[in-house]
Amino acid sequence: MTLRLLAIGGQIMIIVILIAGKIRTNLKIAAIGLLVSSMAYIINSSGFSPDKGLLEIVVDFMSVSTTIWAWVFGHQLFERPINKKILIGASLILLLLWGTTNLPMVDRWLTFDAIRIVSLALIVHLLIVAIGGRADDLVEKRRLISTFLPFLIGLQVGGVLIVELLFGGHSVPLAASVVNAAFIFLLVLCAGSALLIVEPEVLVERGYSPAKTYTSANLSPSESVLHDKLIAAMEDGQYRIPSLTIATLASQLDTQEHRLRALINKQLGHRNFSSFLNGYRIAEAKEKLADRALVDLPILTIAMDLGYGSLAPFNRAFRAETGLTPSDFRKAAIDQN
């Protein structure tokens, strides 16, 4: 019980910090949602859930939504694009399953098992996103966080779900309950630490900044040489290489990967390698889409020529830069000309 109370106290403290801090709105909402829903889970699992009609329903529903908020928080922290189909689909499935738990003709514990299976799938997907996106991340402290935080979430949430699946509606052993409470407390401490140690610019709102808007005025001699080599490679069209990674680019520039990461992140202002590439790719895409001589060139062809593997990531990147779809941008540009 002490660990649960400490965890709730820590979560309330972090919520206050989040509300008072200048943190990206989407990240702030996701973090508060995760903290509130996990507090609801702690209350529910402790056996002290309020038996007061609507309040009990709200606490129960927020408890079930914990994995949804964890999934969204992970995407926002690491600035990974959210797959709306997965978010909406998983949310609707969990809502429908939760809504059937009190129906007399439905096996309550079978329904809860289905909820736990869906929740486990979300946690597995979050781990895949965090691990898969680590190579693209240019922020060193956030790369460190991506090493341990997703695994803590996976161990805590995944462990709880597995134990609950094994024991179903029966009482969970005291030892498992204590371990669960300890993991929740540890997770709260780590989540708070993540918000404190990560670079402030990762947490605050900031617009998209293409690499070409930066200068080399404040670079050291070695950084200046690397910067010139990098810009030359980009102007030579290296950004068009499909599935180009920072490791591959570092090898082509004959430099160490961590030096290239630091240059693009701290000197050119990009948080992810993909955003650096998109600065060049979208600039060329806009030129082609505005060219009347290329009006019949399929948008998919433009996307593939620029190094995108399919149309969907190109559309997302283009909309993030311009606020328009490639088709709408082309129409507006051609009409103006």
mmCIF file of C-alpha atoms in Angstrom:
data_model
loop_
_atom_site.group_PDB
_atom_site.id
_atom_site.type_symbol
_atom_site.label_atom_id
_atom_site.label_comp_id
_atom_site.label_asym_id
_atom_site.label_seq_id
_atom_site.Cartn_x
_atom_site.Cartn_y
_atom_site.Cartn_z
ATOM 1 C CA MET A 1 0.000 0.000 0.000
ATOM 2 C CA THR A 2 2.882 2.378 0.817
ATOM 3 C CA LEU A 3 4.406 1.929 -2.625
ATOM 4 C CA ARG A 4 1.030 2.572 -4.263
ATOM 5 C CA LEU A 5 0.560 5.780 -2.272
ATOM 6 C CA LEU A 6 4.089 6.905 -3.130
ATOM 7 C CA ALA A 7 3.432 6.185 -6.799
ATOM 8 C CA ILE A 8 0.180 8.195 -6.761
ATOM 9 C CA GLY A 9 1.925 11.063 -4.927
ATOM 10 C CA GLY A 10 4.732 11.053 -7.489
ATOM 11 C CA GLN A 11 2.265 11.043 -10.355
ATOM 12 C CA ILE A 12 0.370 14.016 -8.932
ATOM 13 C CA MET A 13 3.670 15.896 -8.567
ATOM 14 C CA ILE A 14 4.602 15.201 -12.203
ATOM 15 C CA ILE A 15 1.138 16.333 -13.373
ATOM 16 C CA VAL A 16 1.629 19.657 -11.566
ATOM 17 C CA ILE A 17 5.047 20.066 -13.228
ATOM 18 C CA LEU A 18 3.551 19.255 -16.621
ATOM 19 C CA ILE A 19 0.710 21.746 -16.258
ATOM 20 C CA ALA A 20 3.088 24.501 -15.164
ATOM 21 C CA GLY A 21 5.792 23.756 -17.731
ATOM 22 C CA LYS A 22 6.143 24.920 -21.324
ATOM 23 C CA ILE A 23 5.873 21.464 -22.831
ATOM 24 C CA ARG A 24 4.534 20.496 -26.238
ATOM 25 C CA THR A 25 0.751 20.377 -26.008
ATOM 26 C CA ASN A 26 0.390 16.893 -27.494
ATOM 27 C CA LEU A 27 3.129 15.497 -25.231
ATOM 28 C CA LYS A 28 1.609 17.209 -22.183
ATOM 29 C CA ILE A 29 -1.868 15.779 -22.894
ATOM 30 C CA ALA A 30 -0.474 12.280 -23.482
ATOM 31 C CA ALA A 31 1.648 12.390 -20.312
ATOM 32 C CA ILE A 32 -1.216 13.629 -18.134
ATOM 33 C CA GLY A 33 -3.542 11.040 -19.664
ATOM 34 C CA LEU A 34 -1.044 8.269 -18.892
ATOM 35 C CA LEU A 35 -0.532 9.465 -15.319
ATOM 36 C CA VAL A 36 -4.254 9.855 -14.569
ATOM 37 C CA SER A 37 -5.156 6.501 -16.104
ATOM 38 C CA SER A 38 -2.326 4.721 -14.258
ATOM 39 C CA MET A 39 -3.525 6.291 -10.985
ATOM 40 C CA ALA A 40 -6.976 4.921 -11.784
ATOM 41 C CA TYR A 41 -5.409 1.505 -12.349
ATOM 42 C CA ILE A 42 -3.596 1.694 -8.993
ATOM 43 C CA ILE A 43 -6.869 2.579 -7.253
ATOM 44 C CA ASN A 44 -8.722 -0.217 -9.050
ATOM 45 C CA SER A 45 -6.099 -2.882 -8.374
ATOM 46 C CA SER A 46 -5.724 -1.883 -4.729
ATOM 47 C CA GLY A 47 -9.287 -2.897 -3.917
ATOM 48 C CA PHE A 48 -10.209 0.622 -2.864
ATOM 49 C CA SER A 49 -12.086 1.574 -6.032
ATOM 50 C CA PRO A 50 -14.896 4.025 -5.172
ATOM 51 C CA ASP A 51 -18.340 2.425 -5.070
ATOM 52 C CA LYS A 52 -20.183 5.577 -6.013
ATOM 53 C CA GLY A 53 -21.877 4.972 -9.331
ATOM 54 C CA LEU A 54 -20.512 7.336 -11.972
ATOM 55 C CA LEU A 55 -17.185 7.874 -10.200
ATOM 56 C CA GLU A 56 -16.585 4.133 -10.091
ATOM 57 C CA ILE A 57 -17.373 3.863 -13.816
ATOM 58 C CA VAL A 58 -14.965 6.699 -14.659
ATOM 59 C CA VAL A 59 -12.142 5.187 -12.577
ATOM 60 C CA ASP A 60 -12.736 1.763 -14.136
ATOM 61 C CA PHE A 61 -12.767 3.153 -17.682
ATOM 62 C CA MET A 62 -9.619 5.237 -17.135
ATOM 63 C CA SER A 63 -7.913 2.154 -15.716
ATOM 64 C CA VAL A 64 -8.687 0.170 -18.874
ATOM 65 C CA SER A 65 -7.382 3.025 -21.069
ATOM 66 C CA THR A 66 -3.893 3.018 -19.486
ATOM 67 C CA THR A 67 -2.238 1.156 -22.349
ATOM 68 C CA ILE A 68 -3.805 3.489 -24.926
ATOM 69 C CA TRP A 69 -2.296 6.489 -23.126
ATOM 70 C CA ALA A 70 1.058 4.695 -22.739
ATOM 71 C CA TRP A 71 1.064 4.007 -26.478
ATOM 72 C CA VAL A 72 0.255 7.635 -27.340
ATOM 73 C CA PHE A 73 2.787 8.978 -24.808
ATOM 74 C CA GLY A 74 5.572 6.869 -26.300
ATOM 75 C CA HIS A 75 4.806 8.158 -29.796
ATOM 76 C CA GLN A 76 4.705 11.782 -28.630
ATOM 77 C CA LEU A 77 7.907 11.561 -26.568
ATOM 78 C CA PHE A 78 9.896 10.056 -29.429
ATOM 79 C CA GLU A 79 8.076 12.175 -32.030
ATOM 80 C CA ARG A 80 6.943 9.171 -34.016
ATOM 81 C CA PRO A 81 3.933 9.561 -36.344
ATOM 82 C CA ILE A 82 0.778 8.110 -34.785
ATOM 83 C CA ASN A 83 -1.039 5.528 -36.868
ATOM 84 C CA LYS A 84 -4.606 6.797 -36.525
ATOM 85 C CA LYS A 85 -6.077 3.491 -37.689
ATOM 86 C CA ILE A 86 -4.352 1.644 -34.835
ATOM 87 C CA LEU A 87 -5.290 4.335 -32.298
ATOM 88 C CA ILE A 88 -8.949 4.526 -33.279
ATOM 89 C CA GLY A 89 -9.296 0.773 -33.822
ATOM 90 C CA ALA A 90 -7.710 -0.213 -30.512
ATOM 91 C CA SER A 91 -9.662 2.459 -28.621
ATOM 92 C CA LEU A 92 -12.989 1.317 -30.079
ATOM 93 C CA ILE A 93 -12.222 -2.361 -29.392
ATOM 94 C CA LEU A 94 -11.277 -1.631 -25.765
ATOM 95 C CA LEU A 95 -14.331 0.599 -25.323
ATOM 96 C CA LEU A 96 -16.672 -2.063 -26.715
ATOM 97 C CA LEU A 97 -15.061 -4.822 -24.628
ATOM 98 C CA TRP A 98 -15.203 -2.684 -21.488
ATOM 99 C CA GLY A 99 -18.838 -1.837 -22.196
ATOM 100 C CA THR A 100 -19.774 -5.523 -22.316
ATOM 101 C CA THR A 101 -18.176 -6.461 -18.993
ATOM 102 C CA ASN A 102 -21.372 -5.796 -17.036
ATOM 103 C CA LEU A 103 -23.771 -7.433 -19.480
ATOM 104 C CA PRO A 104 -25.377 -10.522 -17.869
ATOM 105 C CA MET A 105 -25.071 -12.689 -20.966
ATOM 106 C CA VAL A 106 -21.312 -12.102 -21.316
ATOM 107 C CA ASP A 107 -18.571 -13.879 -19.379
ATOM 108 C CA ARG A 108 -17.005 -10.935 -17.480
ATOM 109 C CA TRP A 109 -13.570 -12.500 -17.055
ATOM 110 C CA LEU A 110 -13.433 -13.707 -20.660
ATOM 111 C CA THR A 111 -14.069 -10.116 -21.734
ATOM 112 C CA PHE A 112 -11.338 -8.846 -19.429
ATOM 113 C CA ASP A 113 -8.956 -11.410 -20.926
ATOM 114 C CA ALA A 114 -9.731 -9.996 -24.380
ATOM 115 C CA ILE A 115 -9.007 -6.476 -23.057
ATOM 116 C CA ARG A 116 -5.665 -7.658 -21.693
ATOM 117 C CA ILE A 117 -4.718 -9.310 -24.985
ATOM 118 C CA VAL A 118 -5.464 -6.108 -26.942
ATOM 119 C CA SER A 119 -3.512 -4.108 -24.363
ATOM 120 C CA LEU A 120 -0.538 -6.456 -24.641
ATOM 121 C CA ALA A 121 -0.571 -6.021 -28.422
ATOM 122 C CA LEU A 122 -0.402 -2.236 -27.964
ATOM 123 C CA ILE A 123 2.559 -2.534 -25.592
ATOM 124 C CA VAL A 124 4.403 -4.819 -28.027
ATOM 125 C CA HIS A 125 3.767 -2.316 -30.826
ATOM 126 C CA LEU A 126 5.074 0.521 -28.612
ATOM 127 C CA LEU A 127 8.289 -1.411 -27.987
ATOM 128 C CA ILE A 128 8.700 -1.976 -31.727
ATOM 129 C CA VAL A 129 8.181 1.744 -32.421
ATOM 130 C CA ALA A 130 10.657 2.813 -29.713
ATOM 131 C CA ILE A 131 13.354 0.350 -30.738
ATOM 132 C CA GLY A 132 12.790 0.832 -34.469
ATOM 133 C CA GLY A 133 12.902 4.625 -34.221
ATOM 134 C CA ARG A 134 16.059 4.765 -32.116
ATOM 135 C CA ALA A 135 18.348 4.809 -35.155
ATOM 136 C CA ASP A 136 16.473 7.820 -36.555
ATOM 137 C CA ASP A 137 16.603 9.781 -33.278
ATOM 138 C CA LEU A 138 19.340 12.411 -33.110
ATOM 139 C CA VAL A 139 18.851 13.477 -29.459
ATOM 140 C CA GLU A 140 21.357 11.482 -27.417
ATOM 141 C CA LYS A 141 19.572 11.707 -24.055
ATOM 142 C CA ARG A 142 16.288 10.725 -25.667
ATOM 143 C CA ARG A 143 18.051 7.798 -27.330
ATOM 144 C CA LEU A 144 19.117 6.744 -23.827
ATOM 145 C CA ILE A 145 15.524 7.056 -22.629
ATOM 146 C CA SER A 146 14.332 4.970 -25.576
ATOM 147 C CA THR A 147 16.617 2.206 -24.319
ATOM 148 C CA PHE A 148 15.129 1.792 -20.857
ATOM 149 C CA LEU A 149 11.739 3.542 -20.630
ATOM 150 C CA PRO A 150 9.843 1.379 -23.172
ATOM 151 C CA PHE A 151 11.189 -1.765 -21.507
ATOM 152 C CA LEU A 152 10.071 -0.540 -18.095
ATOM 153 C CA ILE A 153 6.622 0.169 -19.510
ATOM 154 C CA GLY A 154 6.641 -3.222 -21.188
ATOM 155 C CA LEU A 155 7.778 -5.030 -18.040
ATOM 156 C CA GLN A 156 5.282 -3.253 -15.790
ATOM 157 C CA VAL A 157 2.197 -3.163 -17.994
ATOM 158 C CA GLY A 158 2.990 -6.357 -19.851
ATOM 159 C CA GLY A 159 3.834 -8.183 -16.616
ATOM 160 C CA VAL A 160 0.597 -7.072 -14.995
ATOM 161 C CA LEU A 161 -1.445 -8.162 -17.999
ATOM 162 C CA ILE A 162 0.247 -11.558 -18.152
ATOM 163 C CA VAL A 163 -0.297 -12.167 -14.409
ATOM 164 C CA GLU A 164 -3.942 -11.144 -14.727
ATOM 165 C CA LEU A 165 -4.375 -13.427 -17.726
ATOM 166 C CA LEU A 166 -2.903 -16.338 -15.771
ATOM 167 C CA PHE A 167 -5.033 -15.798 -12.667
ATOM 168 C CA GLY A 168 -8.151 -14.461 -14.377
ATOM 169 C CA GLY A 169 -10.787 -13.558 -11.805
ATOM 170 C CA HIS A 170 -8.913 -15.185 -8.944
ATOM 171 C CA SER A 171 -6.857 -13.330 -6.365
ATOM 172 C CA VAL A 172 -3.403 -12.313 -7.513
ATOM 173 C CA PRO A 173 -0.636 -13.530 -5.148
ATOM 174 C CA LEU A 174 0.667 -10.945 -2.680
ATOM 175 C CA ALA A 175 4.200 -11.232 -4.052
ATOM 176 C CA ALA A 176 2.991 -10.390 -7.569
ATOM 177 C CA SER A 177 1.015 -7.451 -6.210
ATOM 178 C CA VAL A 178 4.083 -6.095 -4.377
ATOM 179 C CA VAL A 179 6.285 -6.472 -7.457
ATOM 180 C CA ASN A 180 3.617 -4.721 -9.521
ATOM 181 C CA ALA A 181 3.471 -1.801 -7.066
ATOM 182 C CA ALA A 182 7.277 -1.555 -7.063
ATOM 183 C CA PHE A 183 7.359 -1.439 -10.854
ATOM 184 C CA ILE A 184 4.688 1.273 -10.922
ATOM 185 C CA PHE A 185 6.718 3.347 -8.466
ATOM 186 C CA LEU A 186 9.922 2.788 -10.462
ATOM 187 C CA LEU A 187 8.138 3.687 -13.678
ATOM 188 C CA VAL A 188 6.870 6.940 -12.161
ATOM 189 C CA LEU A 189 10.402 7.861 -11.058
ATOM 190 C CA CYS A 190 11.816 7.077 -14.507
ATOM 191 C CA ALA A 191 9.046 8.978 -16.315
ATOM 192 C CA GLY A 192 9.743 11.988 -14.113
ATOM 193 C CA SER A 193 13.471 11.658 -14.740
ATOM 194 C CA ALA A 194 12.860 11.461 -18.494
ATOM 195 C CA LEU A 195 11.092 14.811 -18.395
ATOM 196 C CA LEU A 196 13.961 16.328 -16.389
ATOM 197 C CA ILE A 197 17.040 15.011 -18.194
ATOM 198 C CA VAL A 198 15.940 15.236 -21.818
ATOM 199 C CA GLU A 199 16.995 18.380 -23.695
ATOM 200 C CA PRO A 200 14.432 21.186 -23.143
ATOM 201 C CA GLU A 201 14.065 21.807 -26.884
ATOM 202 C CA VAL A 202 12.643 18.296 -27.282
ATOM 203 C CA LEU A 203 9.785 19.083 -24.903
ATOM 204 C CA VAL A 204 8.756 22.538 -26.079
ATOM 205 C CA GLU A 205 6.749 23.547 -29.122
ATOM 206 C CA ARG A 206 8.863 24.301 -32.146
ATOM 207 C CA GLY A 207 8.060 24.673 -35.800
ATOM 208 C CA TYR A 208 9.633 22.705 -38.629
ATOM 209 C CA SER A 209 13.127 24.011 -39.483
ATOM 210 C CA PRO A 210 14.715 22.833 -42.736
ATOM 211 C CA ALA A 211 18.472 22.384 -42.562
ATOM 212 C CA LYS A 212 19.051 24.921 -45.339
ATOM 213 C CA THR A 213 17.997 27.787 -43.048
ATOM 214 C CA TYR A 214 21.009 27.256 -40.760
ATOM 215 C CA THR A 215 24.496 28.728 -41.159
ATOM 216 C CA SER A 216 27.939 27.437 -40.211
ATOM 217 C CA ALA A 217 29.003 30.629 -38.405
ATOM 218 C CA ASN A 218 29.423 29.043 -34.964
ATOM 219 C CA LEU A 219 30.959 25.734 -35.995
ATOM 220 C CA SER A 220 34.349 24.489 -34.859
ATOM 221 C CA PRO A 221 36.915 23.836 -37.625
ATOM 222 C CA SER A 222 36.197 20.089 -37.654
ATOM 223 C CA GLU A 223 32.434 20.704 -37.578
ATOM 224 C CA SER A 224 32.788 23.204 -40.408
ATOM 225 C CA VAL A 225 34.587 20.656 -42.584
ATOM 226 C CA LEU A 226 31.970 17.992 -41.809
ATOM 227 C CA HIS A 227 29.181 20.506 -42.392
ATOM 228 C CA ASP A 228 30.532 21.369 -45.843
ATOM 229 C CA LYS A 229 30.861 17.685 -46.744
ATOM 230 C CA LEU A 230 27.313 17.059 -45.541
ATOM 231 C CA ILE A 231 25.811 19.956 -47.507
ATOM 232 C CA ALA A 232 27.755 18.923 -50.609
ATOM 233 C CA ALA A 233 26.400 15.386 -50.313
ATOM 234 C CA MET A 234 22.860 16.683 -49.933
ATOM 235 C CA GLU A 235 23.184 19.041 -52.894
ATOM 236 C CA ASP A 236 24.504 16.080 -54.868
ATOM 237 C CA GLY A 237 21.186 14.348 -54.181
ATOM 238 C CA GLN A 238 22.186 11.826 -51.516
ATOM 239 C CA TYR A 239 18.853 12.482 -49.768
ATOM 240 C CA ARG A 240 17.108 10.745 -52.666
ATOM 241 C CA ILE A 241 18.636 7.368 -51.735
ATOM 242 C CA PRO A 242 15.802 5.062 -50.564
ATOM 243 C CA SER A 243 15.962 4.048 -46.890
ATOM 244 C CA LEU A 244 19.032 6.204 -46.310
ATOM 245 C CA THR A 245 20.187 5.894 -42.686
ATOM 246 C CA ILE A 246 22.501 8.142 -40.716
ATOM 247 C CA ALA A 247 24.915 5.217 -40.350
ATOM 248 C CA THR A 248 25.124 4.867 -44.143
ATOM 249 C CA LEU A 249 25.550 8.605 -44.619
ATOM 250 C CA ALA A 250 28.271 8.771 -41.942
ATOM 251 C CA SER A 251 30.131 5.998 -43.745
ATOM 252 C CA GLN A 252 29.851 7.880 -47.053
ATOM 253 C CA LEU A 253 31.206 11.041 -45.406
ATOM 254 C CA ASP A 254 33.995 9.061 -43.733
ATOM 255 C CA THR A 255 33.068 10.232 -40.245
ATOM 256 C CA GLN A 256 31.855 8.731 -37.000
ATOM 257 C CA GLU A 257 28.107 8.379 -36.650
ATOM 258 C CA HIS A 258 27.931 10.194 -33.296
ATOM 259 C CA ARG A 259 29.715 13.245 -34.785
ATOM 260 C CA LEU A 260 27.220 13.417 -37.619
ATOM 261 C CA ARG A 261 24.318 13.022 -35.182
ATOM 262 C CA ALA A 262 25.642 15.869 -33.032
ATOM 263 C CA LEU A 263 26.125 18.153 -36.046
ATOM 264 C CA ILE A 264 22.634 17.603 -37.453
ATOM 265 C CA ASN A 265 20.992 17.813 -34.027
ATOM 266 C CA LYS A 266 22.859 20.529 -32.126
ATOM 267 C CA GLN A 267 24.094 22.678 -35.008
ATOM 268 C CA LEU A 268 21.413 22.200 -37.661
ATOM 269 C CA GLY A 269 18.546 21.908 -35.187
ATOM 270 C CA HIS A 270 16.933 18.611 -36.171
ATOM 271 C CA ARG A 271 15.631 16.083 -33.640
ATOM 272 C CA ASN A 272 15.262 13.180 -36.083
ATOM 273 C CA PHE A 273 17.299 12.201 -39.120
ATOM 274 C CA SER A 274 14.109 11.795 -41.138
ATOM 275 C CA SER A 275 13.186 15.451 -40.543
ATOM 276 C CA PHE A 276 16.626 16.474 -41.842
ATOM 277 C CA LEU A 277 16.103 14.445 -45.024
ATOM 278 C CA ASN A 278 12.554 15.730 -45.392
ATOM 279 C CA GLY A 279 13.861 19.298 -45.426
ATOM 280 C CA TYR A 280 15.537 18.541 -48.757
ATOM 281 C CA ARG A 281 13.017 16.064 -50.100
ATOM 282 C CA ILE A 282 9.964 18.265 -49.549
ATOM 283 C CA ALA A 283 11.746 21.343 -50.970
ATOM 284 C CA GLU A 284 12.380 19.432 -54.217
ATOM 285 C CA ALA A 285 8.868 17.986 -54.172
ATOM 286 C CA LYS A 286 7.384 21.492 -54.006
ATOM 287 C CA GLU A 287 9.480 22.565 -56.992
ATOM 288 C CA LYS A 288 8.300 19.606 -59.055
ATOM 289 C CA LEU A 289 4.660 19.966 -58.029
ATOM 290 C CA ALA A 290 4.706 23.658 -58.986
ATOM 291 C CA ASP A 291 6.326 22.983 -62.380
ATOM 292 C CA ARG A 292 3.707 23.228 -65.151
ATOM 293 C CA ALA A 293 5.874 21.038 -67.389
ATOM 294 C CA LEU A 294 5.565 18.205 -64.829
ATOM 295 C CA VAL A 295 1.834 18.575 -64.167
ATOM 296 C CA ASP A 296 1.113 15.058 -65.444
ATOM 297 C CA LEU A 297 3.940 13.424 -63.483
ATOM 298 C CA PRO A 298 2.269 11.096 -60.948
ATOM 299 C CA ILE A 299 2.729 12.088 -57.314
ATOM 300 C CA LEU A 300 3.755 8.516 -56.506
ATOM 301 C CA THR A 301 6.615 8.838 -59.020
ATOM 302 C CA ILE A 302 7.776 12.047 -57.354
ATOM 303 C CA ALA A 303 7.660 10.352 -53.955
ATOM 304 C CA MET A 304 9.637 7.322 -55.141
ATOM 305 C CA ASP A 305 12.220 9.498 -56.933
ATOM 306 C CA LEU A 306 12.792 11.377 -53.676
ATOM 307 C CA GLY A 307 13.548 8.183 -51.738
ATOM 308 C CA TYR A 308 10.184 7.429 -50.107
ATOM 309 C CA GLY A 309 9.209 3.782 -50.074
ATOM 310 C CA SER A 310 5.521 4.497 -50.617
ATOM 311 C CA LEU A 311 3.029 7.335 -50.952
ATOM 312 C CA ALA A 312 1.816 7.386 -47.323
ATOM 313 C CA PRO A 313 5.056 8.591 -45.633
ATOM 314 C CA PHE A 314 5.524 11.176 -48.378
ATOM 315 C CA ASN A 315 1.999 12.514 -47.845
ATOM 316 C CA ARG A 316 2.552 12.730 -44.066
ATOM 317 C CA ALA A 317 5.877 14.537 -44.431
ATOM 318 C CA PHE A 318 4.506 16.910 -47.068
ATOM 319 C CA ARG A 319 1.447 17.802 -45.000
ATOM 320 C CA ALA A 320 3.645 18.370 -41.924
ATOM 321 C CA GLU A 321 5.760 20.861 -43.904
ATOM 322 C CA THR A 322 3.074 22.685 -45.923
ATOM 323 C CA GLY A 323 -0.246 21.930 -44.223
ATOM 324 C CA LEU A 324 -1.517 20.671 -47.593
ATOM 325 C CA THR A 325 -1.642 17.372 -49.423
ATOM 326 C CA PRO A 326 0.651 17.134 -52.477
ATOM 327 C CA SER A 327 -2.432 17.189 -54.751
ATOM 328 C CA ASP A 328 -3.828 20.347 -53.132
ATOM 329 C CA PHE A 329 -0.403 22.017 -53.216
ATOM 330 C CA ARG A 330 0.006 21.222 -56.935
ATOM 331 C CA LYS A 331 -3.453 22.579 -57.757
ATOM 332 C CA ALA A 332 -2.846 25.829 -55.851
ATOM 333 C CA ALA A 333 0.636 26.274 -57.362
ATOM 334 C CA ILE A 334 -0.483 25.622 -60.934
ATOM 335 C CA ASP A 335 -3.499 27.925 -60.565
ATOM 336 C CA GLN A 336 -1.238 30.760 -59.351
ATOM 337 C CA ASN A 337 1.044 30.325 -62.324
#
